[in-house]
XYZ file of C-alpha atoms in Angstrom:
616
model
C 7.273 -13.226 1.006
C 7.701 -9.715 -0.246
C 4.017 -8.230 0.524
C 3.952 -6.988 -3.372
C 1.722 -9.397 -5.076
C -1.497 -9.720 -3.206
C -1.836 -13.560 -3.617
C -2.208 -14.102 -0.010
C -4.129 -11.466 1.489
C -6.379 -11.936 4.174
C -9.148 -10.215 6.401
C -7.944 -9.151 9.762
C -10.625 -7.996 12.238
C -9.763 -6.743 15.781
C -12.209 -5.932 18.667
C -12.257 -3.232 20.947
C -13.967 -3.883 24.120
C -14.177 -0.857 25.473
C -16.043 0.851 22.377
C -17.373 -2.937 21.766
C -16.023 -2.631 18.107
C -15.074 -4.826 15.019
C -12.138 -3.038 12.923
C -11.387 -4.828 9.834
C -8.483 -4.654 7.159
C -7.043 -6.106 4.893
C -3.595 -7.226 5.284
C -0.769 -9.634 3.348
C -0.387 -12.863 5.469
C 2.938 -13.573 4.359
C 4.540 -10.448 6.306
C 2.098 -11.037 9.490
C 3.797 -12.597 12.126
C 1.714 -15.161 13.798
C 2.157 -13.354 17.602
C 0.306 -10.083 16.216
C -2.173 -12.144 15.657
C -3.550 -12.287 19.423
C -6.898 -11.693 19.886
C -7.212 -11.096 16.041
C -9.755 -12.989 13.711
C -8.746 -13.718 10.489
C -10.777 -14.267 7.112
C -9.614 -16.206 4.371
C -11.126 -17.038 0.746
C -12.086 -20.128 2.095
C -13.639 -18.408 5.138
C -16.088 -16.818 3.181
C -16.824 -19.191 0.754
C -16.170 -23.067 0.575
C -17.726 -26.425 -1.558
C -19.517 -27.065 1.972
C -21.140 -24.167 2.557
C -21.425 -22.934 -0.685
C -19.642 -19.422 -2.594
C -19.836 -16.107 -1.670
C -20.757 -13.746 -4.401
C -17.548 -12.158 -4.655
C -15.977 -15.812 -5.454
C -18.900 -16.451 -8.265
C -18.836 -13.052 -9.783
C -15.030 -13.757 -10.121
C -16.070 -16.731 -11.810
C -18.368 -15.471 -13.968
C -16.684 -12.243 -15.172
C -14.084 -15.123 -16.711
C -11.503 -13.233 -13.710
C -9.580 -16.526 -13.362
C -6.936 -18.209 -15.060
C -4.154 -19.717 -13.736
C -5.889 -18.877 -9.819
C -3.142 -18.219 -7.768
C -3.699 -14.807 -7.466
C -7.380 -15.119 -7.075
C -7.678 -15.735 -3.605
C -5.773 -12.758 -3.186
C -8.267 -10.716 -5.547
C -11.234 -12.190 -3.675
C -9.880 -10.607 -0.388
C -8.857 -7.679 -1.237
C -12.637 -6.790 -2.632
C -14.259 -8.844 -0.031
C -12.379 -6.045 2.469
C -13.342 -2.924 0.634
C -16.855 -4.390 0.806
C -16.735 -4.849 4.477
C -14.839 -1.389 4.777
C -17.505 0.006 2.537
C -20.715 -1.267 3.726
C -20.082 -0.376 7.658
C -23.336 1.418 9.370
C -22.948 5.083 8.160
C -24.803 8.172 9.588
C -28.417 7.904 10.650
C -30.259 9.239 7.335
C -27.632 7.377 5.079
C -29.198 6.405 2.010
C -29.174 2.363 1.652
C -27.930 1.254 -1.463
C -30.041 -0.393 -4.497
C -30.279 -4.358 -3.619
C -27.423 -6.423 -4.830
C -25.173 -3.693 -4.456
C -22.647 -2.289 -1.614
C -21.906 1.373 -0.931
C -18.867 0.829 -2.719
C -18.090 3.359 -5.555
C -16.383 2.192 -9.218
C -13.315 4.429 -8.256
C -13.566 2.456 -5.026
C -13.840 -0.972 -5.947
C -10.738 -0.509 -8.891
C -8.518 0.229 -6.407
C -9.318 -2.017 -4.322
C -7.129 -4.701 -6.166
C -4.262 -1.900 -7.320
C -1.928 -3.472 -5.121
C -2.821 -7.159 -6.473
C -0.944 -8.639 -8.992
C -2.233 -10.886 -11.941
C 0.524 -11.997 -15.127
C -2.046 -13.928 -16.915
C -5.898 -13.261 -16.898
C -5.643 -9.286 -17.578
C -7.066 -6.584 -15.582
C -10.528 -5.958 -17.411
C -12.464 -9.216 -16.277
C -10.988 -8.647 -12.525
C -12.145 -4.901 -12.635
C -15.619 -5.838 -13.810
C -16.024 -8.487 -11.278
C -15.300 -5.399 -9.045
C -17.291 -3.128 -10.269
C -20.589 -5.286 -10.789
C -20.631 -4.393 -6.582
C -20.684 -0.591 -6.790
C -23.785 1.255 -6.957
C -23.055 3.624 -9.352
C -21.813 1.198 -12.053
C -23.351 1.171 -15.591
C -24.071 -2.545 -15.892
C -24.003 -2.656 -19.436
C -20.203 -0.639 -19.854
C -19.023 -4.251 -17.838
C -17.795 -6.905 -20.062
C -18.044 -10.313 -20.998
C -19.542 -12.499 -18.818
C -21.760 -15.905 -17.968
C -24.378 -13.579 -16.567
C -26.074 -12.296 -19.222
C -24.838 -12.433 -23.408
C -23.314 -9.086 -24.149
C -25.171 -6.902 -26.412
C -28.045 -8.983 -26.506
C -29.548 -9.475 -23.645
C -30.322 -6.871 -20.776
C -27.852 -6.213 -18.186
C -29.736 -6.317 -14.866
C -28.511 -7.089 -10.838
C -30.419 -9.789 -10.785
C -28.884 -11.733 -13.055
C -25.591 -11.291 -10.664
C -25.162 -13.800 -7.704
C -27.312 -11.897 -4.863
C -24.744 -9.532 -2.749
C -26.094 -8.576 0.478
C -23.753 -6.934 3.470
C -23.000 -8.143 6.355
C -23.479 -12.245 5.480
C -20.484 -12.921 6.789
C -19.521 -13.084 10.426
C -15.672 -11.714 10.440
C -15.236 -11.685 14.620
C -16.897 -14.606 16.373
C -18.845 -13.720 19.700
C -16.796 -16.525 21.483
C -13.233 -14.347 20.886
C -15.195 -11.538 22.445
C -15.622 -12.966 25.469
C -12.317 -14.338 25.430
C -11.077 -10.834 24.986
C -13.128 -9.037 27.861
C -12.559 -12.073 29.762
C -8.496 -10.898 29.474
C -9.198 -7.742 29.903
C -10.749 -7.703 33.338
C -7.756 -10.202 34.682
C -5.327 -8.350 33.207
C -2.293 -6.631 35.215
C -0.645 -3.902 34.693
C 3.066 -3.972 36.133
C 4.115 -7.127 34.154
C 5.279 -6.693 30.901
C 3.636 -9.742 29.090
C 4.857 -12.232 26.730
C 2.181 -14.219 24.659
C 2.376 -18.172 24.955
C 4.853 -17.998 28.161
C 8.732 -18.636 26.847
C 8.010 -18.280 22.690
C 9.437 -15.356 22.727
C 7.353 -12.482 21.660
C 7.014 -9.667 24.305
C 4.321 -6.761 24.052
C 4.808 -4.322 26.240
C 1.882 -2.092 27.104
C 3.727 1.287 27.591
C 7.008 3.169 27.223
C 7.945 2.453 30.664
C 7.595 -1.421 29.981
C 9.266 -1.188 26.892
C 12.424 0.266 28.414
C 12.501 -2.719 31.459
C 12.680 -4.857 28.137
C 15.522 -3.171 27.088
C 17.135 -3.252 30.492
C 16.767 -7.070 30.606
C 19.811 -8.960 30.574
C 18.582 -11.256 27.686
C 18.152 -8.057 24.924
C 20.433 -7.825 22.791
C 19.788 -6.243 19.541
C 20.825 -8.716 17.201
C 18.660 -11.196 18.116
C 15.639 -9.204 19.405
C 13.517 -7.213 16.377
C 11.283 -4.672 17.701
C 8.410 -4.729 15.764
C 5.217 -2.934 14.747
C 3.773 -4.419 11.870
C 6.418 -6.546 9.746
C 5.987 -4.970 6.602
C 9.691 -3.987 6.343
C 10.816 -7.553 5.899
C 8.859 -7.552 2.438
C 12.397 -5.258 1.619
C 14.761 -6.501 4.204
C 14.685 -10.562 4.388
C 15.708 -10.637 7.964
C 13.125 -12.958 9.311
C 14.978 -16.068 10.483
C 17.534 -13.736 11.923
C 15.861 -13.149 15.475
C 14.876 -15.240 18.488
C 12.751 -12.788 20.218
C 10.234 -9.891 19.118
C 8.738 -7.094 20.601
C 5.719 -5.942 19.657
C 5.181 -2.338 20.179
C 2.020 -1.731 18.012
C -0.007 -2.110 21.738
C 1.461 1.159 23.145
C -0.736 3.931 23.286
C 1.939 6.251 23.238
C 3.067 5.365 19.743
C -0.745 5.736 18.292
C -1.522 8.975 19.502
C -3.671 11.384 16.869
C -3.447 14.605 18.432
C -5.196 17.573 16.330
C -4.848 21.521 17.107
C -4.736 25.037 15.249
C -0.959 24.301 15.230
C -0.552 21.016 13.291
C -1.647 17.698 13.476
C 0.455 14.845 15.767
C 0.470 11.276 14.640
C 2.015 8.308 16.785
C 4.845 6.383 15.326
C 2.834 3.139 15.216
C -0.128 4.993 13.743
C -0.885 3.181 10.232
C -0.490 4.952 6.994
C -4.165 4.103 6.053
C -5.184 5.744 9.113
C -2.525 8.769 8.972
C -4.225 9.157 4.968
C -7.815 9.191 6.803
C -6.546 12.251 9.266
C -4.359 13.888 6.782
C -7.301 13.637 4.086
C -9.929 15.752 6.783
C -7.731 18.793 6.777
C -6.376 21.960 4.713
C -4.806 21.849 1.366
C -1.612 20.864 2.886
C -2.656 17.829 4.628
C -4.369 16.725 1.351
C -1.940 16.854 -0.595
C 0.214 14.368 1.775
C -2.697 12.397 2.116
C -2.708 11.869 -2.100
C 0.652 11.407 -2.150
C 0.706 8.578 1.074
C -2.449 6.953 -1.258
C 0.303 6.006 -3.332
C 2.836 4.324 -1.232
C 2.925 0.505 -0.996
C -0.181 -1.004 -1.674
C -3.655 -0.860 0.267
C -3.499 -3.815 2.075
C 0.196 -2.732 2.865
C -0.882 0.576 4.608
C -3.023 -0.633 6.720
C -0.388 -2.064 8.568
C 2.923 -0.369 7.808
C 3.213 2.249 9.955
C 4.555 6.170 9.432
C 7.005 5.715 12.250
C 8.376 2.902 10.550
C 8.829 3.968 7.362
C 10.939 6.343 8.541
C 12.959 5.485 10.521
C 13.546 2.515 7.650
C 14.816 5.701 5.768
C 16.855 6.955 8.468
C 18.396 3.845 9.503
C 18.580 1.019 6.216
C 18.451 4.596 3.794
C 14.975 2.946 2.350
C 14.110 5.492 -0.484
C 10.731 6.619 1.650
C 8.650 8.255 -0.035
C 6.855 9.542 3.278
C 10.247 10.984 4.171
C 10.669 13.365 1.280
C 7.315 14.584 1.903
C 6.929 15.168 5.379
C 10.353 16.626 5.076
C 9.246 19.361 2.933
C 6.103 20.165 5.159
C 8.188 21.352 7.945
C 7.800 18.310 10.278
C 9.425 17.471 13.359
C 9.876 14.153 15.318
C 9.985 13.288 18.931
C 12.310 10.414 19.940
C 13.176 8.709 23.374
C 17.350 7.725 23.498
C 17.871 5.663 26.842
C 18.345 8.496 29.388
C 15.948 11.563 27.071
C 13.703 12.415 25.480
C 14.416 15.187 22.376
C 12.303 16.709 19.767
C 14.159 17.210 16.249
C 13.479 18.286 13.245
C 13.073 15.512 10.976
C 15.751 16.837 8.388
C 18.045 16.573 11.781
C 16.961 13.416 12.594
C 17.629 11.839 9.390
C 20.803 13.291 9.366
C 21.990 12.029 12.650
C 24.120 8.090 11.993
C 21.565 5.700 12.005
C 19.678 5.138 15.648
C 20.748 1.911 17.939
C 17.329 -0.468 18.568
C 16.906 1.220 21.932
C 15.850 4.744 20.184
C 12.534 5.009 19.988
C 10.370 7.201 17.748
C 7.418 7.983 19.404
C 5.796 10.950 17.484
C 5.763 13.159 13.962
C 4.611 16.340 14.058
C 2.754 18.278 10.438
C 2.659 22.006 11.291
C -0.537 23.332 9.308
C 0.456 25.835 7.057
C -2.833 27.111 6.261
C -3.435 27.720 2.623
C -3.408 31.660 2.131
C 0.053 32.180 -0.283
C 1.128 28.485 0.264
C 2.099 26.360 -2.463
C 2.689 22.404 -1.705
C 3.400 20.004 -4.634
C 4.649 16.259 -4.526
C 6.162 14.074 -7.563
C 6.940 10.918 -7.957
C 8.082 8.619 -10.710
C 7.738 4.816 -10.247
C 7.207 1.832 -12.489
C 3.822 1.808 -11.184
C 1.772 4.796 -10.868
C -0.951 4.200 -8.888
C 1.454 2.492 -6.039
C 2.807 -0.510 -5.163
C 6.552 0.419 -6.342
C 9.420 2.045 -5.490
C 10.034 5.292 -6.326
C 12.708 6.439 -8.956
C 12.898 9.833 -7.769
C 10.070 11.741 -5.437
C 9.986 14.916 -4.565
C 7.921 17.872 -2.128
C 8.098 21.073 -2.278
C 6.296 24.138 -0.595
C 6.439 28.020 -0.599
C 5.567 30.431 0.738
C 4.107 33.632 -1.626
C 3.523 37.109 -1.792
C 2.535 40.063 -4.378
C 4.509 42.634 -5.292
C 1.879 45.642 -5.498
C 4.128 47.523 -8.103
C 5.028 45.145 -10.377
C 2.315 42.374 -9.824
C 4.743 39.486 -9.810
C 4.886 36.917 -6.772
C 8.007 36.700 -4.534
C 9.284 33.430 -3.239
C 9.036 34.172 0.859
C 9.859 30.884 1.927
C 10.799 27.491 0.149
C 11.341 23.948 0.951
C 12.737 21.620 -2.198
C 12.817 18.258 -0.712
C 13.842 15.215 -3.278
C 14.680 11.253 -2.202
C 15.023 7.700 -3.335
C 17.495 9.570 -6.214
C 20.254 7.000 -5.387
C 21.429 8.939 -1.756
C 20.973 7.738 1.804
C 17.603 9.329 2.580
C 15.389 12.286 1.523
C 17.357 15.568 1.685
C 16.692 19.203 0.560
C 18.482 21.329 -2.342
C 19.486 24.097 0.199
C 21.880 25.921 -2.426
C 18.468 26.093 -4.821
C 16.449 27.276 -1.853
C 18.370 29.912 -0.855
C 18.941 31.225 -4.355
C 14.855 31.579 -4.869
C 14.345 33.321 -1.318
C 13.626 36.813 -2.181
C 12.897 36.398 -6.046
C 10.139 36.350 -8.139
C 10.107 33.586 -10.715
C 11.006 34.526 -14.372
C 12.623 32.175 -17.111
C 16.382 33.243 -15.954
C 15.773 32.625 -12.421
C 14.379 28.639 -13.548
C 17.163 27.845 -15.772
C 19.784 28.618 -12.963
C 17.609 27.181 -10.177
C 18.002 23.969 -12.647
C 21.270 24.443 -13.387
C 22.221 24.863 -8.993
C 20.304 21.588 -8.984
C 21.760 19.195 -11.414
C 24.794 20.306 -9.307
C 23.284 18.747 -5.997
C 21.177 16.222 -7.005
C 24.390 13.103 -7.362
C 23.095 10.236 -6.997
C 25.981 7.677 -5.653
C 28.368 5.018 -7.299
C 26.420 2.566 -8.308
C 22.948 3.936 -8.848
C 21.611 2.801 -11.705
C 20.563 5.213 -14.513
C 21.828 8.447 -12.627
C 21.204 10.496 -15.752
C 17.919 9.807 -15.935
C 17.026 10.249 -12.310
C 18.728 13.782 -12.411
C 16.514 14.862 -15.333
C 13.258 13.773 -13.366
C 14.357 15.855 -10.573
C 14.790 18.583 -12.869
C 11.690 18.166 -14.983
C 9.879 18.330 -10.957
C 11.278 20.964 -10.255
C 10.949 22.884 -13.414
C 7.048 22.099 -13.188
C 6.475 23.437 -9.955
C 7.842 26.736 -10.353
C 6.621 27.501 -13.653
C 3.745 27.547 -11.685
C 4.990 30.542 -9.954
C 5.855 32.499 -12.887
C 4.277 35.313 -14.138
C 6.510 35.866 -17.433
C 6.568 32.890 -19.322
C 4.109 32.100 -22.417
C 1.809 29.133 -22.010
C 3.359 27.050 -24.579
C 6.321 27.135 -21.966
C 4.665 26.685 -19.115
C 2.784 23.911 -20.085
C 5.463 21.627 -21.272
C 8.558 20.964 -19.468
C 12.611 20.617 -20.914
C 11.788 16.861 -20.601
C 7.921 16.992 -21.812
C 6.134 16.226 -19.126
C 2.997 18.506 -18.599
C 3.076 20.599 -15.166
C -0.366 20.824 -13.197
C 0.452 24.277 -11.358
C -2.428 26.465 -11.710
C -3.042 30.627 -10.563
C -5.791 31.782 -8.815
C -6.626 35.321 -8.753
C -4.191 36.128 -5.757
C -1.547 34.693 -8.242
C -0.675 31.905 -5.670
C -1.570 28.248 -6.717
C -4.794 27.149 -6.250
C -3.959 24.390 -3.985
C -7.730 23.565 -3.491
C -7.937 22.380 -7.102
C -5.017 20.405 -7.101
C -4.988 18.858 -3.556
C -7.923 16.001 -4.248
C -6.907 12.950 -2.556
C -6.363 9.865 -5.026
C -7.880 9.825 -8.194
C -11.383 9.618 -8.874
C -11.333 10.035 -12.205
C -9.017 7.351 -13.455
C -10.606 5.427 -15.830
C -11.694 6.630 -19.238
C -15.461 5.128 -19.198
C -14.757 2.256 -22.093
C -17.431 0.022 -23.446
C -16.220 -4.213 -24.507
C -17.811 -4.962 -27.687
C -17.468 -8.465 -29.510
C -18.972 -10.347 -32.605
C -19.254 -14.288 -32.012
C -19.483 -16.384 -34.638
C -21.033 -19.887 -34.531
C -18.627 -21.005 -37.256
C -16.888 -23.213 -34.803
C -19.026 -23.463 -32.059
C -18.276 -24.366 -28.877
C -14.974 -22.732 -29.622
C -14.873 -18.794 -28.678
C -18.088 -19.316 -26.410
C -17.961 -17.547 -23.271
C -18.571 -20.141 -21.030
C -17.352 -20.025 -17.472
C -13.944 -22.041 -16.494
C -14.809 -25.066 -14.754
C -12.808 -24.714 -11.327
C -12.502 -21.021 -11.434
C -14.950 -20.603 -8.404
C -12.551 -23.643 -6.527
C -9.610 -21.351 -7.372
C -11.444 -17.948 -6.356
C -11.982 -19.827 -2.532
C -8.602 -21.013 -2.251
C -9.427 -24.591 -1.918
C -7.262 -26.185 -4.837
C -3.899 -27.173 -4.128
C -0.885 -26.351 -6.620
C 1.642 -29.224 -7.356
C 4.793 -27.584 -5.923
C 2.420 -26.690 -2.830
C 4.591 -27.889 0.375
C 1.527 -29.222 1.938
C 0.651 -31.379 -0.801
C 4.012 -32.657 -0.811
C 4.277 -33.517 2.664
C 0.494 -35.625 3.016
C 1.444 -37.889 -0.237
C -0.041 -41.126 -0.248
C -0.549 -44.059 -2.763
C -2.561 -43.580 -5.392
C -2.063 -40.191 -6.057
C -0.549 -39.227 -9.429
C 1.749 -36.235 -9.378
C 3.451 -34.354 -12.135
C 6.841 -31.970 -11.775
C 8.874 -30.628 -14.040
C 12.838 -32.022 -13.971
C 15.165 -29.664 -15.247
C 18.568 -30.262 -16.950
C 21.619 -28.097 -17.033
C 22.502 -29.277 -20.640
C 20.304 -30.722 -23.745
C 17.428 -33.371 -21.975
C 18.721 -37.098 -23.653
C 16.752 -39.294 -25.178
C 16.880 -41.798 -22.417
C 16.865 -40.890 -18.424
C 18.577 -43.100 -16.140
C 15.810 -43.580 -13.785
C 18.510 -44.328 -11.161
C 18.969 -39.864 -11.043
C 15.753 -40.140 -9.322
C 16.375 -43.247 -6.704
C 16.830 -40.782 -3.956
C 13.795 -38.955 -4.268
C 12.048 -41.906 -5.131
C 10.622 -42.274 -1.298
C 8.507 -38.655 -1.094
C 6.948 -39.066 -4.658
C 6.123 -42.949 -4.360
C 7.522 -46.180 -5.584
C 8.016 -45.084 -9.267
C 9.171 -42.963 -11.418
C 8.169 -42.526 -15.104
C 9.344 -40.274 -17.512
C 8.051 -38.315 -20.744
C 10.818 -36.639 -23.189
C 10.284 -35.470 -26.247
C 13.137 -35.649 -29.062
């Protein structure tokens, strides 16, 4: 129950009566709490495709691409492209161009990461990302790979040879829940704060003002009530069984606000990171640059319900290494918060800096000031095990400054400059203030790097305890180092292209001599795949052995239907007649002969026998 894996991901669709609606995301069941789930439809791999009324194409292409092994990630892998499908097949502009038949909208980039954040230790990547990509429009159907479709390299690779995709087959909000929905909506009051199911114990206010009569109440108390958005911070903090009462504060419309102006852009606390990546990605240079480096938190079907608000305050609070912290840290940004009796606007290097906020501090707001992108440089780093997401930073980093010419002797001079670094082994994202104020005023040669470095390995000390300190001080280094070699205007290329720890920097000039953030600032990564092609020689020499033939069960597996042995519903609906296998363990060398009396106890659950198989 960590949300990292993707085994157990699920479709989530929510209506909106007054725009009359259907949102859908994907999201990981196991960190979904049952009461955010009013008024919600949710899609399994089952849901979409069963033995009774037959497989959805997503589940047979699976199948077919040989994308299954052991299965239990497959259900997982089948939602997580079923949702990018629904995402990606939504009525677009009028004038859209429809795409070819048996395909979606969805591009290859598209459908790869769709299953970044999913997890598989056994069947490999390439089947699962052909099974993928046999959806997108502008795939090459003959660079997929093996398959029961067609035989590779002899004959042609055509759609129709694929299970028949069409959009839309599958109803993901029934029509009875909407009339459930406007039903509750038109006898709903507004002076009651209202707690689903009566006395179970989950509360969702419906504004700020309801939310603080909750805290007023003489049952809160803060360890036993969780305030809650989305969940997604007990995949890191196991705190579930902790807490008799929730409070759901996702249903505020305070905390989702998405204000835009010439000054900056305002995003609510409970606004999602998928949808704070969507705003930040329509914007300047900036903006898209936070938006890449947000693609690469968590995993997708993470984002779309953690929220920005909580992240943060996870970092300011439990000193989570946020990634989102460092970065809107370095773009300036300030927070709004509501304590019981005010409300006060901070800056977020303030706030994070304050001893960590009581349950009854709320933070309602985040603030990006747009810094336009004349003279303005903005880079962010990160170093995880994973590097398209889905991990836990090392070390991350954000910095941005502020340039300008000297006429005379045509080198740039650091105006202004934020160096913002977390998740180094401290309590939360923090800037190198000695290094900043040593730049302010310079222009960047070789001399002025090597003590900028030399100031930092100073304040980068990551505490007792942190494991490999070294090397997280030479990342932080080797970032820094990158981005202002960008800014220099006397170093050779051989230098500025490889860094004292050899990794490459990306800073480019334009002909201003500020980075050309344009270049640099494209969100994600559309070009991560080097185009391969799979080509095997089969040999009838031992025939049926090494023919591609698909797994029998692999389409039961890609639904969700089969049942594993150590499954707790299985265990608890045993009956006679079923024969079960488990593995016993010993904590010394297994004997030759088990005393079959070990196992009277647990005799009952399993049946009226026990028999054993040892080998010497």
């Amino acid at each position: 129950r960590a949300g990292g894996c993707g085994a157990c991901v699920v479709l989530i669709s929510k209506y909106d009566p007054t725009t009359d609606e259907v949102t859908e995301f994907s999201a990981s069941s196991c960190l979904t709490l049952v009461g955010s789930l009013n008024h919600c439809s949710v899609t399994t791999s089952e849901g979409i495709g069963n033995t009774r009324d037959g497989y959805h194409p997503v589940q047979q292409r699976l199948a077919g691409f040989h994308a299954s092994q052991c299965g239990f990630c497959t259900p997982g892998m089948c939602m997580s492209i079923f949702s990018a499908l629904v995402k990606a097949d939504k009525p677009g502009a009028a004038g859209e161009p429809a795409p070819p038949p048996g395909f979606s909208k969805l591009t290859s980039c598209e459908a790869e990461h769709a299953v970044s954040g999913n997890l598989c230790r056994c069947t490999g990547y390439r089947p699962i990302v052909d099974a993928c990509k046999s959806f997108a429009a502008d795939v090459d159907l003959e660079d997929l790979g093996l398959n029961s479709f067609w035989k590779k390299g002899a004959d042609r690779a055509e759609v129709g040879k694929l299970p028949e995709y069409s959009s839309g087959a599958v109803c993901t909000f029934p029509e009875f829940l909407k009339s459930e929905i406007k039903a509750s909506v038109d006898n709903q009051t507004n002076n009651v704060p209202a707690a689903i199911a009566g006395e179970d114990g989950w509360y969702h206010p419906r504004s700020i003002q309801e939310l603080h009569s909750l805290f007023d109440s003489n049952w809160f108390d803060e360890k036993s009530v969780k305030i809650v958005a989305s969940n997604t911070g007990a995949g890191v903090y196991k705190d579930q069984d902790l807490y008799e009462k929730y409070i759901d504060i996702k249903g505020i419309p305070e905390l989702s606000v998405i204000n835009r102006s010439n000054k900056g852009v305002e995003i609510g606390a409970a606004v999602s990171i998928s949808k704070a990546i969507e705003v930040f990605s329509d914007g300047t240079p900036v903006f898209r640059k936070i938006a890449g480096h947000l693609s690469k938190v968590a995993s997708p079907f993470v984002r779309n319900t953690a929220t920005v608000g909580g992240n943060v305050i996870m970092s300011q609070r439990l000193q989570f290494p946020s990634d989102i912290a460092t970065v809107l840290l370095a773009a300036g940004s300030t927070v709004t918060i509501q304590t019981a009796s005010k409300m006060l606007c901070l800056t977020l290097e303030e706030f994070l800096e304050q001893p960590p906020c009581d349950a009854k501090t709320i933070l309602l707001s985040i603030f990006v000031p747009d810094w336009g992108s004349d003279n303005v440089i903005f880079e962010t780093s990160r170093a995880a095990p994973r590097p398209f997401g889905n991990a836990v930073s090392y070390v991350n980093s954000a910095f941005l400054a502020r340039t300008s010419g000297d006429a005379a002797s045509g080198e740039l001079i650091v105006d202004e400059i934020c160096l913002a670094f977390g998740a180094y082994g401290v309590g939360h994202a923090s800037r190198a203030r000695k290094v900043e104020e040593f730049l302010k005023g310079k222009s960047v040669s070789a001399s002025v790097i090597l003590e900028a470095v030399r100031l930092l390995k100073d304040v980068i000390s990551p505490s007792e305890g942190t494991t490999h300190p070294e090397y997280r001080v030479s990342l932080a280094v080797s970032f820094l180092f990158s981005f202002l070699s960008s800014l220099a205007t006397d170093l050779d290329e051989p230098a500025k292209a490889i860094t004292p720890n050899g990794i490459s920097t990306n800073g480019t000039m334009n002909g201003n001599g500020a980075s050309s953030l344009e270049k640099q600032s494209k969100v994600g990564s559309d070009d991560l795949p080097i185009r391969s092609r799979q080509e095997l020689v089969f040999t009838e020499e031992y025939k049926p052995v090494g023919k591609p033939t698909t797994k029998a069960g692999a389409e039961l597996q890609a639904s969700g239907i089969l049942q594993y042995s150590y499954s707790s519903e299985l265990l608890q609906c045993f009956f006679k007649g079923i024969l079960t296998g488990f593995m016993v363990t010993f904590s010394s060398a297994v004997p030759h002969t088990v005393n079959q009396d070990l196992f009277a106890s647990h005799s009952e659950p399993f049946g009226s026998s026990f028999c054993s198989l040892y080998f010497s």
